[in-house]
Amino acid sequence: MTDVEGTVVAKGRHVVPEGVAVEELDGGKKKLSEQCPPELKKLLDLKGAMDTYDAMVKAVVEESGTRGLFGKWKDKEFDSIVDIFRDDFADKGIRVALCKRKSTDGSSRWLEFIDVDMLGNTYVPQYDVHNFSGQVIKTVYTTLEFPNGVAVEELKQWGKARNRLKEKIPIYVEKMMQKKDLMQEYQALVEHSAEAGVGSKTKNWNIDKLKEIVTAHTAIFEKKGVSIFVSHKQEYVSHGQYGGHTEFYRWIEFVDREEQPNYHPQRDAESKSEKCVIS
């Protein structure tokens, strides 16, 4: 989690800044229809948008397709209703986003109501389901999703991982590097990671070495509007009475600051130790 001051969501794992009012979707249709968070009500009253909010909530509650058989929210159906009211909210100076953050222990969902007069285009909700790019990293227990404006290079653990890193570039990474004229800088980062980002004995990826490498290349990417982060996730896989093992996932994130001005990796290796299992 970042040092940004604001509202904590997603079971304490994410913070949205001041100027964004939040409604967490953790109580089903009954809670949504009966309770409006005080900070959200304050924003809606200030903008004269309470009627629009009430109409949207009513539509979500009355539409049977927004909840699944086991009571879980259905993102596509929910967001399609939010989409109907986006222009009405925009006329009142509010941007609305349905957000979802996946974790090993389940998904958290919430609505963000963004005060455009206060934040303008300086804030983009990074978990906006309407803005997911289709890039994913699949782990044993979950599927991590990434928004547009973030390009992901997964560092596979086994096989000829270092060769694959040098020989094949993910399409989203390639497009961003071409757009930002960073292909030479990217190749230098890849070569450096492949040669020096592994352990001396096992030749598996070493997170501390990767952090040092990314730090060494950060400034030249930042000059062209791209932030780079090394991220990781660990999951313990139980074998029942026979114990278990830990699966390791590592990747590099390239962030286009024009599209994602406030983005911060949800599993940044700089703030999350590899000694703990990350949810």
XYZ file of C-alpha atoms in Angstrom:
279
model
C 0.000 0.000 0.000
C 1.256 3.516 -0.767
C 1.814 6.468 1.582
C -1.067 8.390 -0.022
C -3.553 9.851 2.452
C -7.169 9.034 1.746
C -9.695 6.227 2.030
C -8.555 2.659 2.612
C -10.307 -0.048 0.560
C -9.796 -3.654 -0.542
C -9.373 -5.024 2.986
C -6.697 -2.477 3.778
C -4.617 -3.142 0.665
C -5.303 0.001 -1.373
C -5.767 3.715 -0.705
C -7.646 6.212 -2.861
C -6.724 9.902 -2.438
C -8.714 12.834 -1.183
C -11.175 13.959 -3.810
C -12.417 10.409 -4.364
C -15.496 9.204 -2.489
C -15.827 5.452 -2.133
C -18.661 2.972 -1.733
C -17.484 -0.557 -0.973
C -19.631 -3.324 -2.444
C -19.275 -5.766 0.426
C -22.868 -6.091 1.580
C -24.946 -6.987 -1.452
C -27.936 -5.152 -2.874
C -29.579 -4.528 0.488
C -26.649 -2.526 1.854
C -26.198 -0.710 -1.466
C -29.828 0.395 -1.527
C -30.088 1.357 2.142
C -26.721 2.946 2.990
C -24.796 5.766 1.364
C -21.379 6.459 2.944
C -21.210 9.932 4.582
C -18.302 11.184 2.449
C -20.050 10.057 -0.724
C -23.307 11.722 0.327
C -21.379 14.913 1.017
C -19.902 14.886 -2.504
C -23.217 14.053 -4.161
C -25.011 16.852 -2.294
C -22.249 19.309 -3.186
C -22.515 18.419 -6.877
C -26.285 18.079 -6.992
C -25.913 14.462 -8.118
C -27.952 12.591 -5.519
C -30.824 11.936 -7.926
C -28.424 10.439 -10.476
C -26.874 8.250 -7.789
C -30.287 7.061 -6.569
C -31.335 6.193 -10.123
C -28.129 4.222 -10.715
C -28.445 2.296 -7.458
C -32.083 1.528 -8.219
C -31.115 0.178 -11.646
C -28.355 -2.014 -10.171
C -30.657 -3.394 -7.473
C -33.559 -4.107 -9.817
C -31.431 -5.784 -12.484
C -31.235 -9.470 -11.582
C -28.165 -9.994 -13.748
C -25.876 -7.890 -11.546
C -25.591 -10.695 -8.987
C -24.635 -14.294 -9.667
C -26.158 -17.534 -8.416
C -24.027 -17.472 -5.257
C -24.520 -13.789 -4.547
C -21.345 -12.432 -6.136
C -21.368 -9.241 -8.155
C -21.099 -9.722 -11.922
C -18.690 -7.085 -13.176
C -19.766 -6.851 -16.801
C -23.443 -6.468 -15.977
C -22.793 -4.046 -13.111
C -20.463 -1.883 -15.195
C -22.929 -1.792 -18.074
C -25.384 -0.049 -15.742
C -22.711 2.329 -14.428
C -21.974 3.155 -18.066
C -25.543 4.299 -18.620
C -25.130 6.962 -15.936
C -21.530 8.056 -16.661
C -22.526 11.045 -18.775
C -25.077 12.207 -16.200
C -22.423 12.094 -13.489
C -19.931 13.812 -15.798
C -22.390 16.696 -16.278
C -22.211 17.144 -12.505
C -18.400 17.060 -12.418
C -18.041 13.451 -11.233
C -16.309 10.472 -12.834
C -17.514 7.038 -11.720
C -15.604 3.757 -11.810
C -16.422 0.213 -10.727
C -13.199 -1.181 -9.283
C -12.025 -4.698 -8.426
C -8.857 -5.957 -6.792
C -8.186 -9.691 -6.788
C -6.321 -11.444 -4.009
C -5.680 -14.958 -2.768
C -8.518 -14.620 -0.272
C -11.041 -13.306 -2.794
C -11.965 -10.173 -4.734
C -12.804 -6.753 -3.333
C -15.108 -4.424 -5.247
C -15.968 -0.788 -4.746
C -17.280 2.265 -6.583
C -15.154 5.384 -6.929
C -16.781 8.798 -7.380
C -14.061 11.222 -8.492
C -14.397 14.969 -7.990
C -13.227 16.273 -11.366
C -13.045 19.878 -10.164
C -10.590 18.821 -7.468
C -8.515 16.177 -9.265
C -9.022 16.861 -12.977
C -7.063 14.296 -14.998
C -4.376 13.826 -12.338
C -6.042 10.706 -10.953
C -6.896 7.445 -12.735
C -8.457 4.556 -10.768
C -6.025 1.718 -11.385
C -8.515 -1.062 -10.591
C -11.252 0.264 -12.889
C -12.786 -2.820 -14.527
C -13.731 -0.635 -17.500
C -10.033 0.028 -18.136
C -8.438 -3.415 -17.739
C -6.155 -4.174 -20.693
C -6.525 -7.952 -20.836
C -2.993 -8.563 -19.560
C -2.977 -11.105 -16.749
C -0.627 -13.112 -14.593
C -2.141 -16.392 -13.510
C -1.074 -17.826 -10.172
C -2.224 -20.937 -8.355
C -5.005 -19.143 -6.504
C -5.842 -16.014 -8.475
C -5.501 -14.066 -11.728
C -3.855 -10.656 -11.526
C -5.219 -8.058 -13.968
C -3.541 -4.890 -15.223
C -4.967 -1.648 -16.634
C -4.278 0.127 -19.889
C -1.149 2.223 -19.585
C 0.714 -0.562 -17.773
C 2.752 -3.102 -19.743
C 3.845 -6.300 -18.015
C 6.876 -8.527 -18.588
C 6.565 -11.763 -16.617
C 9.822 -13.392 -15.500
C 9.200 -17.111 -15.672
C 10.907 -19.173 -13.001
C 11.804 -22.368 -14.815
C 13.309 -23.498 -18.089
C 15.193 -21.088 -20.327
C 13.695 -18.052 -18.636
C 16.640 -15.750 -19.289
C 16.754 -16.669 -22.969
C 13.014 -16.087 -23.342
C 13.385 -12.667 -21.743
C 15.993 -11.654 -24.338
C 14.309 -13.267 -27.344
C 10.624 -12.399 -26.969
C 8.992 -9.097 -26.036
C 5.338 -8.992 -24.912
C 3.124 -7.075 -27.339
C 1.997 -4.477 -24.771
C 5.596 -3.834 -23.746
C 6.670 -3.541 -27.377
C 3.928 -1.032 -28.192
C 4.821 1.140 -25.200
C 8.548 1.054 -25.924
C 7.919 2.038 -29.543
C 5.505 4.791 -28.522
C 8.010 6.236 -26.044
C 11.127 5.643 -28.193
C 12.574 3.358 -25.517
C 13.498 0.219 -27.452
C 17.254 0.644 -26.952
C 16.799 1.369 -23.249
C 14.501 -1.640 -22.931
C 17.039 -3.948 -24.580
C 19.711 -2.693 -22.185
C 17.438 -3.419 -19.225
C 16.658 -6.902 -20.522
C 20.315 -7.748 -21.108
C 21.266 -6.475 -17.676
C 18.441 -8.453 -16.004
C 19.262 -11.665 -17.847
C 22.936 -11.484 -16.972
C 22.895 -10.100 -13.427
C 19.367 -10.670 -12.076
C 19.831 -14.289 -11.018
C 21.456 -16.172 -8.185
C 25.071 -17.287 -8.524
C 24.283 -20.977 -8.001
C 20.692 -21.727 -8.959
C 20.432 -19.130 -11.758
C 16.853 -18.490 -10.654
C 15.632 -14.886 -10.501
C 16.918 -13.044 -7.437
C 14.505 -10.340 -6.310
C 17.144 -8.214 -4.564
C 19.360 -8.192 -7.646
C 16.390 -7.386 -9.870
C 15.500 -4.432 -7.639
C 19.038 -3.093 -7.954
C 18.922 -3.467 -11.745
C 15.572 -1.717 -12.099
C 16.794 1.116 -9.858
C 19.858 1.545 -12.075
C 17.680 1.949 -15.189
C 14.856 3.995 -13.638
C 16.096 7.511 -14.432
C 16.469 7.002 -18.180
C 12.949 5.571 -18.447
C 11.495 8.343 -16.281
C 12.932 10.967 -18.648
C 10.605 9.639 -21.326
C 7.554 9.350 -19.088
C 7.736 5.679 -18.114
C 8.117 4.334 -14.571
C 9.456 0.824 -14.058
C 8.862 -1.501 -11.106
C 9.813 -5.046 -10.237
C 6.959 -6.926 -8.574
C 6.508 -10.330 -7.028
C 3.999 -12.633 -5.391
C 4.380 -15.831 -3.403
C 1.738 -18.462 -2.719
C 2.034 -21.420 -0.393
C 0.592 -24.582 -1.946
C -0.403 -27.199 0.589
C 0.200 -30.892 -0.059
C -1.976 -31.892 2.870
C -0.244 -34.229 5.281
C 2.864 -34.124 3.098
C 3.584 -30.446 3.761
C 3.697 -28.057 0.840
C 5.783 -25.706 -1.264
C 5.881 -22.031 -2.241
C 5.301 -20.821 -5.774
C 7.156 -17.641 -6.818
C 5.946 -15.142 -9.418
C 8.024 -12.167 -10.579
C 7.460 -9.535 -13.224
C 8.428 -6.032 -14.374
C 5.793 -3.325 -14.838
C 6.267 -0.426 -17.262
C 3.909 2.454 -16.475
C 3.040 5.164 -18.985
C 2.552 8.188 -16.745
C 0.426 9.955 -19.341
C -2.196 7.217 -19.010
C -1.561 6.199 -15.400
C -0.317 9.292 -13.495
C -0.886 7.870 -9.989
C -0.453 4.127 -10.552
C 1.450 2.107 -7.953
C 2.088 -1.646 -8.254
C -0.104 -3.698 -5.968
C 2.784 -6.071 -5.244
C 5.831 -3.848 -5.522
C 8.989 -5.685 -4.445
C 10.345 -2.500 -2.857
C 7.582 -2.471 -0.244
C 6.782 -6.181 0.091
C 9.363 -8.627 1.404
C 9.945 -11.944 -0.312
C 10.068 -13.531 3.142
C 6.287 -13.374 3.468
C 3.496 -14.860 1.391
C 1.792 -11.984 -0.424
C -1.965 -11.968 -0.781
